[in-house]
Amino acid sequence: MAAFGTVFMPEMALSTFNGEQWSSPEMVAADRISLHPGAHVLHYASTCFEGLKAFRHEDGSVNIFRMDANIARMIQSSRLLSLPEPTAEMLEAMIIESVQRFVDDVPAPPGSMYIRPTHIGTEPAIGKAANPSLTSMLYVLLSPVGDYFSGGIRPLRLLLEQNGSRCAAHMGMIKSGGNYASALQPILTARKAVNADQVLFCPDGDVQETGAANFLLIDGNEIITKALDSTFLHGITRNSILTLARDMGMTVSERNLSVDELLERASKPHTEAALSGTAAVLTPVGTLIENGKEYQVGSGQQGPTTEKLRAALNAVQWGKTPDKHDWLTRV
């Protein structure tokens, strides 16, 4: 497969809001859109998106994972960005129609069809820095993707950043392009300076998230992760992993975690850490870097609990185990 997210299906579902109502969604060419150069999104970043996947099961059926949760989060993001809110029914129909159109192109596991609903403000008005776009465009891109770990699982190196945040505190729970842009320079700097894969943002010592994923610390039978608030993204993969962990009898502690406690627990021989996200599900963390010093997390390699939790989630996604939480939508 090509690099993740670089190949697209030739058509996408699209609808526009004209200031009063949404147009009927239609399938259009996926290689271009028409925007005025003064479009609100290009100047004031009125944009949000989602990322979810459709999976092919052994019986040939195709199932979308946690579509309802992604739709709810996108509507929330639109509202918090003051974009026109689409209805859940319309967005669901657009996603399902798109997947059905290209159902034969959904790869078998460990591949999947990555689904990227995107919402942008389109009003041509460069004087509206402090006002929302009255018009918008909503579309659903599809991208067939392969195994995220095709090159083998490699534990990540994280730089702990205590002097900055991934984004503005009141924007963290919005899946907005601007949040990713604000984290890019710190990540690139960390790669060059200490060969880090990602930055774990810990403003004032409060462990939050990396530039593109939620952070989980696993200490024996306990998973520790920051409690939900407005400062970081409410990951759907995070929620899924925590739900499965509870099903397994693990203790889930959603609370504040300080850098000092993180480093103390990481020094234990059997501690694990991982990043959760749609693309990789769970990626092990092997090294933490703080103030020029490196700290090995547990064995420094992928631990058994991380592997077990990722396998449990994949089993649901791939139809290998019963869907006890009604996470799958068959198309």
CSV table of C-alpha atoms in Angstrom, one decimal:
chain,number,residue,atom,x,y,z
A,1,MET,CA,0.0,0.0,0.0
A,2,ALA,CA,1.0,3.6,-0.5
A,3,ALA,CA,1.7,5.9,2.4
A,4,PHE,CA,-1.2,6.1,4.8
A,5,GLY,CA,-3.9,8.6,3.5
A,6,THR,CA,-2.3,9.3,0.2
A,7,VAL,CA,-4.6,7.3,-2.1
A,8,PHE,CA,-8.3,8.3,-2.5
A,9,MET,CA,-11.4,6.9,-4.1
A,10,PRO,CA,-12.4,8.9,-7.2
A,11,GLU,CA,-15.7,10.2,-5.8
A,12,MET,CA,-16.9,11.7,-2.5
A,13,ALA,CA,-20.2,12.7,-1.0
A,14,LEU,CA,-20.6,16.5,-0.7
A,15,SER,CA,-23.2,18.9,0.6
A,16,THR,CA,-23.2,22.7,1.0
A,17,PHE,CA,-24.9,25.1,3.3
A,18,ASN,CA,-26.1,28.3,1.7
A,19,GLY,CA,-26.8,30.3,4.8
A,20,GLU,CA,-30.3,28.8,5.2
A,21,GLN,CA,-30.3,25.1,4.3
A,22,TRP,CA,-28.2,22.2,3.3
A,23,SER,CA,-28.2,21.0,-0.3
A,24,SER,CA,-29.1,17.4,-1.0
A,25,PRO,CA,-25.8,15.4,-0.7
A,26,GLU,CA,-24.4,14.1,-4.0
A,27,MET,CA,-21.4,12.1,-5.2
A,28,VAL,CA,-18.9,14.2,-7.0
A,29,ALA,CA,-15.3,13.9,-8.2
A,30,ALA,CA,-12.9,13.7,-5.2
A,31,ASP,CA,-9.9,15.4,-6.8
A,32,ARG,CA,-11.2,19.0,-6.6
A,33,ILE,CA,-13.5,21.5,-4.9
A,34,SER,CA,-14.2,25.1,-5.9
A,35,LEU,CA,-13.4,27.8,-3.3
A,36,HIS,CA,-13.2,31.6,-3.4
A,37,PRO,CA,-9.7,32.8,-2.4
A,38,GLY,CA,-11.4,34.8,0.3
A,39,ALA,CA,-13.1,31.7,1.8
A,40,HIS,CA,-13.3,31.9,5.6
A,41,VAL,CA,-11.5,28.6,6.0
A,42,LEU,CA,-8.4,29.9,4.2
A,43,HIS,CA,-8.0,32.9,6.4
A,44,TYR,CA,-9.6,32.0,9.8
A,45,ALA,CA,-9.3,28.2,9.9
A,46,SER,CA,-13.0,27.4,10.2
A,47,THR,CA,-12.5,23.7,9.7
A,48,CYS,CA,-13.0,20.4,11.5
A,49,PHE,CA,-12.8,16.8,10.4
A,50,GLU,CA,-13.2,13.2,11.6
A,51,GLY,CA,-11.3,10.0,11.1
A,52,LEU,CA,-13.0,6.6,11.2
A,53,LYS,CA,-12.7,3.2,9.4
A,54,ALA,CA,-14.7,0.6,7.6
A,55,PHE,CA,-13.5,-3.0,7.9
A,56,ARG,CA,-14.1,-6.1,5.8
A,57,HIS,CA,-15.1,-9.2,7.7
A,58,GLU,CA,-14.5,-12.9,6.8
A,59,ASP,CA,-18.1,-13.3,5.7
A,60,GLY,CA,-17.6,-10.5,3.1
A,61,SER,CA,-19.6,-7.9,4.9
A,62,VAL,CA,-18.2,-4.4,5.4
A,63,ASN,CA,-18.7,-2.7,8.8
A,64,ILE,CA,-18.0,0.9,10.0
A,65,PHE,CA,-16.5,1.2,13.4
A,66,ARG,CA,-18.1,3.7,15.9
A,67,MET,CA,-19.7,5.9,13.3
A,68,ASP,CA,-22.3,7.3,15.7
A,69,ALA,CA,-19.5,8.5,18.1
A,70,ASN,CA,-17.6,10.2,15.2
A,71,ILE,CA,-20.7,11.9,13.9
A,72,ALA,CA,-21.6,13.2,17.4
A,73,ARG,CA,-18.0,14.6,17.8
A,74,MET,CA,-18.1,16.2,14.4
A,75,ILE,CA,-21.4,18.0,15.1
A,76,GLN,CA,-19.9,19.1,18.4
A,77,SER,CA,-16.8,20.4,16.6
A,78,SER,CA,-18.9,22.3,14.1
A,79,ARG,CA,-20.9,23.9,16.9
A,80,LEU,CA,-17.8,24.9,18.9
A,81,LEU,CA,-16.3,26.5,15.7
A,82,SER,CA,-19.6,28.3,15.0
A,83,LEU,CA,-20.0,26.4,11.7
A,84,PRO,CA,-23.5,25.5,10.5
A,85,GLU,CA,-24.3,22.2,12.2
A,86,PRO,CA,-25.2,19.2,9.9
A,87,THR,CA,-27.7,16.8,11.1
A,88,ALA,CA,-26.6,13.4,12.3
A,89,GLU,CA,-28.9,11.7,9.8
A,90,MET,CA,-27.4,13.6,6.8
A,91,LEU,CA,-23.9,12.9,7.8
A,92,GLU,CA,-24.6,9.2,8.4
A,93,ALA,CA,-26.2,8.9,5.0
A,94,MET,CA,-23.2,10.6,3.3
A,95,ILE,CA,-20.8,8.2,5.0
A,96,ILE,CA,-22.8,5.1,4.3
A,97,GLU,CA,-23.4,6.0,0.7
A,98,SER,CA,-19.7,6.7,0.2
A,99,VAL,CA,-18.7,3.4,1.6
A,100,GLN,CA,-21.4,1.5,-0.3
A,101,ARG,CA,-20.2,3.1,-3.6
A,102,PHE,CA,-16.7,1.7,-3.1
A,103,VAL,CA,-17.5,-1.4,-1.0
A,104,ASP,CA,-15.5,-3.6,-3.3
A,105,ASP,CA,-12.4,-1.5,-2.6
A,106,VAL,CA,-12.4,-2.0,1.2
A,107,PRO,CA,-9.2,-3.9,2.0
A,108,ALA,CA,-9.2,-7.1,4.1
A,109,PRO,CA,-7.7,-6.8,7.6
A,110,PRO,CA,-5.3,-5.6,8.7
A,111,GLY,CA,-6.1,-3.0,6.0
A,112,SER,CA,-9.3,-0.9,6.1
A,113,MET,CA,-11.1,2.0,4.4
A,114,TYR,CA,-10.2,5.2,6.2
A,115,ILE,CA,-13.1,7.7,6.1
A,116,ARG,CA,-12.5,11.4,6.5
A,117,PRO,CA,-15.6,13.7,6.8
A,118,THR,CA,-14.5,17.3,6.5
A,119,HIS,CA,-16.4,20.5,7.2
A,120,ILE,CA,-15.1,24.0,6.1
A,121,GLY,CA,-16.4,27.5,6.2
A,122,THR,CA,-16.7,28.8,2.6
A,123,GLU,CA,-18.1,32.4,2.9
A,124,PRO,CA,-15.9,34.8,0.9
A,125,ALA,CA,-15.4,37.4,3.7
A,126,ILE,CA,-11.9,38.4,4.8
A,127,GLY,CA,-13.3,40.9,7.2
A,128,LYS,CA,-14.9,38.3,9.4
A,129,ALA,CA,-12.0,37.4,11.7
A,130,ALA,CA,-14.4,37.8,14.7
A,131,ASN,CA,-17.5,36.4,13.0
A,132,PRO,CA,-18.4,32.9,11.7
A,133,SER,CA,-18.8,31.8,8.1
A,134,LEU,CA,-22.5,31.8,7.1
A,135,THR,CA,-21.9,29.2,4.4
A,136,SER,CA,-20.0,25.9,4.5
A,137,MET,CA,-19.1,22.7,2.7
A,138,LEU,CA,-19.2,19.2,4.0
A,139,TYR,CA,-17.6,16.3,2.2
A,140,VAL,CA,-16.6,12.7,2.9
A,141,LEU,CA,-13.3,11.4,1.5
A,142,LEU,CA,-12.3,7.7,1.4
A,143,SER,CA,-8.8,6.4,1.5
A,144,PRO,CA,-7.9,2.6,1.4
A,145,VAL,CA,-5.1,2.0,3.9
A,146,GLY,CA,-2.9,-1.0,4.7
A,147,ASP,CA,-1.4,-2.2,7.9
A,148,TYR,CA,-0.1,0.7,10.0
A,149,PHE,CA,2.6,-1.6,11.4
A,150,SER,CA,3.7,-3.0,8.0
A,151,GLY,CA,7.3,-2.2,8.9
A,152,GLY,CA,7.0,-3.8,12.3
A,153,ILE,CA,6.0,-2.3,15.7
A,154,ARG,CA,8.7,0.1,17.0
A,155,PRO,CA,8.3,1.7,20.5
A,156,LEU,CA,8.1,5.5,20.2
A,157,ARG,CA,10.3,8.1,21.8
A,158,LEU,CA,8.4,11.0,23.3
A,159,LEU,CA,9.7,14.4,24.4
A,160,LEU,CA,7.9,15.8,27.4
A,161,GLU,CA,7.0,19.5,26.9
A,162,GLN,CA,6.1,21.3,30.1
A,163,ASN,CA,6.2,24.8,28.8
A,164,GLY,CA,3.6,24.7,26.1
A,165,SER,CA,0.3,23.1,25.1
A,166,ARG,CA,-0.8,21.4,21.9
A,167,CYS,CA,-3.4,24.1,21.4
A,168,ALA,CA,-5.5,26.7,23.1
A,169,ALA,CA,-7.1,25.2,26.2
A,170,HIS,CA,-10.7,25.9,25.1
A,171,MET,CA,-10.0,24.3,21.7
A,172,GLY,CA,-8.6,20.9,22.7
A,173,MET,CA,-11.8,18.9,22.4
A,174,ILE,CA,-12.4,20.1,18.8
A,175,LYS,CA,-10.9,18.0,16.0
A,176,SER,CA,-9.7,21.0,14.1
A,177,GLY,CA,-6.9,21.4,11.6
A,178,GLY,CA,-5.5,24.4,13.5
A,179,ASN,CA,-4.8,22.3,16.5
A,180,TYR,CA,-2.6,20.0,14.5
A,181,ALA,CA,-0.9,23.0,12.8
A,182,SER,CA,0.0,24.5,16.2
A,183,ALA,CA,1.7,21.2,17.3
A,184,LEU,CA,3.7,20.8,14.1
A,185,GLN,CA,6.7,23.0,14.9
A,186,PRO,CA,7.3,21.6,18.4
A,187,ILE,CA,7.2,18.1,16.9
A,188,LEU,CA,9.7,18.9,14.1
A,189,THR,CA,12.0,20.6,16.6
A,190,ALA,CA,11.9,17.5,18.9
A,191,ARG,CA,12.7,15.2,16.0
A,192,LYS,CA,15.7,17.2,15.1
A,193,ALA,CA,16.9,17.9,18.6
A,194,VAL,CA,16.5,14.6,20.4
A,195,ASN,CA,15.3,12.2,17.7
A,196,ALA,CA,11.8,12.1,19.3
A,197,ASP,CA,8.9,10.6,17.4
A,198,GLN,CA,6.3,12.8,19.1
A,199,VAL,CA,5.9,15.5,21.7
A,200,LEU,CA,3.8,14.7,24.9
A,201,PHE,CA,2.4,18.0,25.9
A,202,CYS,CA,2.4,18.4,29.7
A,203,PRO,CA,1.7,22.1,30.4
A,204,ASP,CA,2.8,23.0,34.0
A,205,GLY,CA,3.6,19.3,34.6
A,206,ASP,CA,0.1,18.1,33.7
A,207,VAL,CA,0.3,15.1,31.3
A,208,GLN,CA,-2.2,15.6,28.5
A,209,GLU,CA,-1.7,14.3,24.9
A,210,THR,CA,0.7,14.2,22.0
A,211,GLY,CA,0.3,16.1,18.8
A,212,ALA,CA,-2.0,13.5,17.3
A,213,ALA,CA,-2.9,10.9,19.9
A,214,ASN,CA,-4.1,10.3,23.5
A,215,PHE,CA,-1.6,9.0,26.1
A,216,LEU,CA,-2.2,6.0,28.3
A,217,LEU,CA,0.0,4.7,31.1
A,218,ILE,CA,-0.4,1.1,32.1
A,219,ASP,CA,0.9,0.1,35.6
A,220,GLY,CA,0.1,-3.5,36.3
A,221,ASN,CA,-3.7,-3.9,36.2
A,222,GLU,CA,-4.3,-0.1,36.1
A,223,ILE,CA,-4.6,2.3,33.2
A,224,ILE,CA,-4.0,5.9,34.0
A,225,THR,CA,-5.0,8.7,31.6
A,226,LYS,CA,-6.2,12.3,31.9
A,227,ALA,CA,-9.8,12.8,32.7
A,228,LEU,CA,-11.9,14.4,29.9
A,229,ASP,CA,-12.0,18.2,29.8
A,230,SER,CA,-11.8,20.9,27.2
A,231,THR,CA,-8.0,21.0,26.9
A,232,PHE,CA,-7.5,17.8,24.8
A,233,LEU,CA,-9.2,15.6,22.3
A,234,HIS,CA,-11.8,13.1,23.5
A,235,GLY,CA,-10.5,10.2,21.5
A,236,ILE,CA,-12.9,7.6,20.3
A,237,THR,CA,-10.1,5.0,20.2
A,238,ARG,CA,-9.2,6.0,23.7
A,239,ASN,CA,-12.8,5.5,24.9
A,240,SER,CA,-12.9,2.1,23.1
A,241,ILE,CA,-9.6,0.9,24.7
A,242,LEU,CA,-10.8,2.0,28.2
A,243,THR,CA,-14.1,0.2,27.7
A,244,LEU,CA,-12.4,-3.0,26.7
A,245,ALA,CA,-9.9,-2.7,29.6
A,246,ARG,CA,-12.9,-2.5,32.0
A,247,ASP,CA,-14.4,-5.5,30.4
A,248,MET,CA,-11.2,-7.4,31.2
A,249,GLY,CA,-11.4,-6.4,34.8
A,250,MET,CA,-8.7,-3.7,34.7
A,251,THR,CA,-8.8,-0.6,36.8
A,252,VAL,CA,-9.3,2.6,34.7
A,253,SER,CA,-8.2,5.8,36.4
A,254,GLU,CA,-9.2,8.9,34.6
A,255,ARG,CA,-7.4,11.6,36.6
A,256,ASN,CA,-4.6,14.2,36.5
A,257,LEU,CA,-1.2,12.6,36.0
A,258,SER,CA,1.9,14.7,36.8
A,259,VAL,CA,5.2,14.4,35.0
A,260,ASP,CA,6.9,13.4,38.3
A,261,GLU,CA,4.4,10.6,38.8
A,262,LEU,CA,4.7,9.5,35.2
A,263,LEU,CA,8.5,9.2,35.4
A,264,GLU,CA,8.3,7.4,38.8
A,265,ARG,CA,5.9,4.8,37.5
A,266,ALA,CA,7.7,4.5,34.2
A,267,SER,CA,10.8,3.3,36.0
A,268,LYS,CA,9.0,0.1,37.2
A,269,PRO,CA,10.1,-3.0,35.1
A,270,HIS,CA,6.6,-4.0,34.0
A,271,THR,CA,5.1,-0.5,33.3
A,272,GLU,CA,3.9,0.2,29.8
A,273,ALA,CA,2.8,3.3,28.0
A,274,ALA,CA,1.0,3.7,24.7
A,275,LEU,CA,-0.6,6.2,22.3
A,276,SER,CA,-4.2,5.6,21.1
A,277,GLY,CA,-5.6,6.8,17.8
A,278,THR,CA,-7.6,5.7,14.8
A,279,ALA,CA,-4.6,4.9,12.6
A,280,ALA,CA,-2.5,2.7,14.8
A,281,VAL,CA,-5.1,1.8,17.5
A,282,LEU,CA,-2.3,1.5,20.2
A,283,THR,CA,1.3,2.3,19.6
A,284,PRO,CA,3.8,1.4,22.4
A,285,VAL,CA,6.0,4.1,24.0
A,286,GLY,CA,9.5,2.9,24.9
A,287,THR,CA,11.3,6.1,25.9
A,288,LEU,CA,10.4,9.4,27.6
A,289,ILE,CA,12.8,12.4,27.2
A,290,GLU,CA,12.7,15.2,29.8
A,291,ASN,CA,15.1,18.0,30.3
A,292,GLY,CA,17.8,16.3,28.3
A,293,LYS,CA,17.6,13.0,30.1
A,294,GLU,CA,16.1,9.7,28.7
A,295,TYR,CA,13.8,7.5,30.8
A,296,GLN,CA,13.0,4.0,29.6
A,297,VAL,CA,9.4,2.9,30.1
A,298,GLY,CA,9.4,-0.5,31.6
A,299,SER,CA,11.3,-2.9,29.3
A,300,GLY,CA,11.5,-0.2,26.6
A,301,GLN,CA,9.6,-2.5,24.3
A,302,GLN,CA,5.9,-3.2,23.6
A,303,GLY,CA,4.4,-4.7,26.7
A,304,PRO,CA,1.9,-7.6,26.9
A,305,THR,CA,-1.1,-5.5,28.0
A,306,THR,CA,-0.7,-3.0,25.2
A,307,GLU,CA,-0.6,-5.9,22.7
A,308,LYS,CA,-3.6,-7.6,24.4
A,309,LEU,CA,-5.7,-4.4,24.3
A,310,ARG,CA,-4.9,-3.6,20.7
A,311,ALA,CA,-5.7,-7.2,19.7
A,312,ALA,CA,-9.0,-7.1,21.6
A,313,LEU,CA,-10.0,-3.9,19.7
A,314,ASN,CA,-8.9,-5.3,16.3
A,315,ALA,CA,-10.9,-8.5,17.1
A,316,VAL,CA,-14.1,-6.4,17.4
A,317,GLN,CA,-13.3,-4.3,14.3
A,318,TRP,CA,-12.5,-7.3,12.2
A,319,GLY,CA,-15.5,-9.3,13.3
A,320,LYS,CA,-13.5,-11.9,15.2
A,321,THR,CA,-15.3,-11.5,18.4
A,322,PRO,CA,-18.9,-10.5,19.4
A,323,ASP,CA,-19.7,-6.8,19.2
A,324,LYS,CA,-21.0,-6.4,22.7
A,325,HIS,CA,-21.1,-2.6,22.7
A,326,ASP,CA,-22.9,-2.2,19.3
A,327,TRP,CA,-19.9,-0.4,17.8
A,328,LEU,CA,-20.3,-1.7,14.2
A,329,THR,CA,-22.6,-0.5,11.5
A,330,ARG,CA,-23.0,-2.9,8.6
A,331,VAL,CA,-23.2,-1.3,5.2
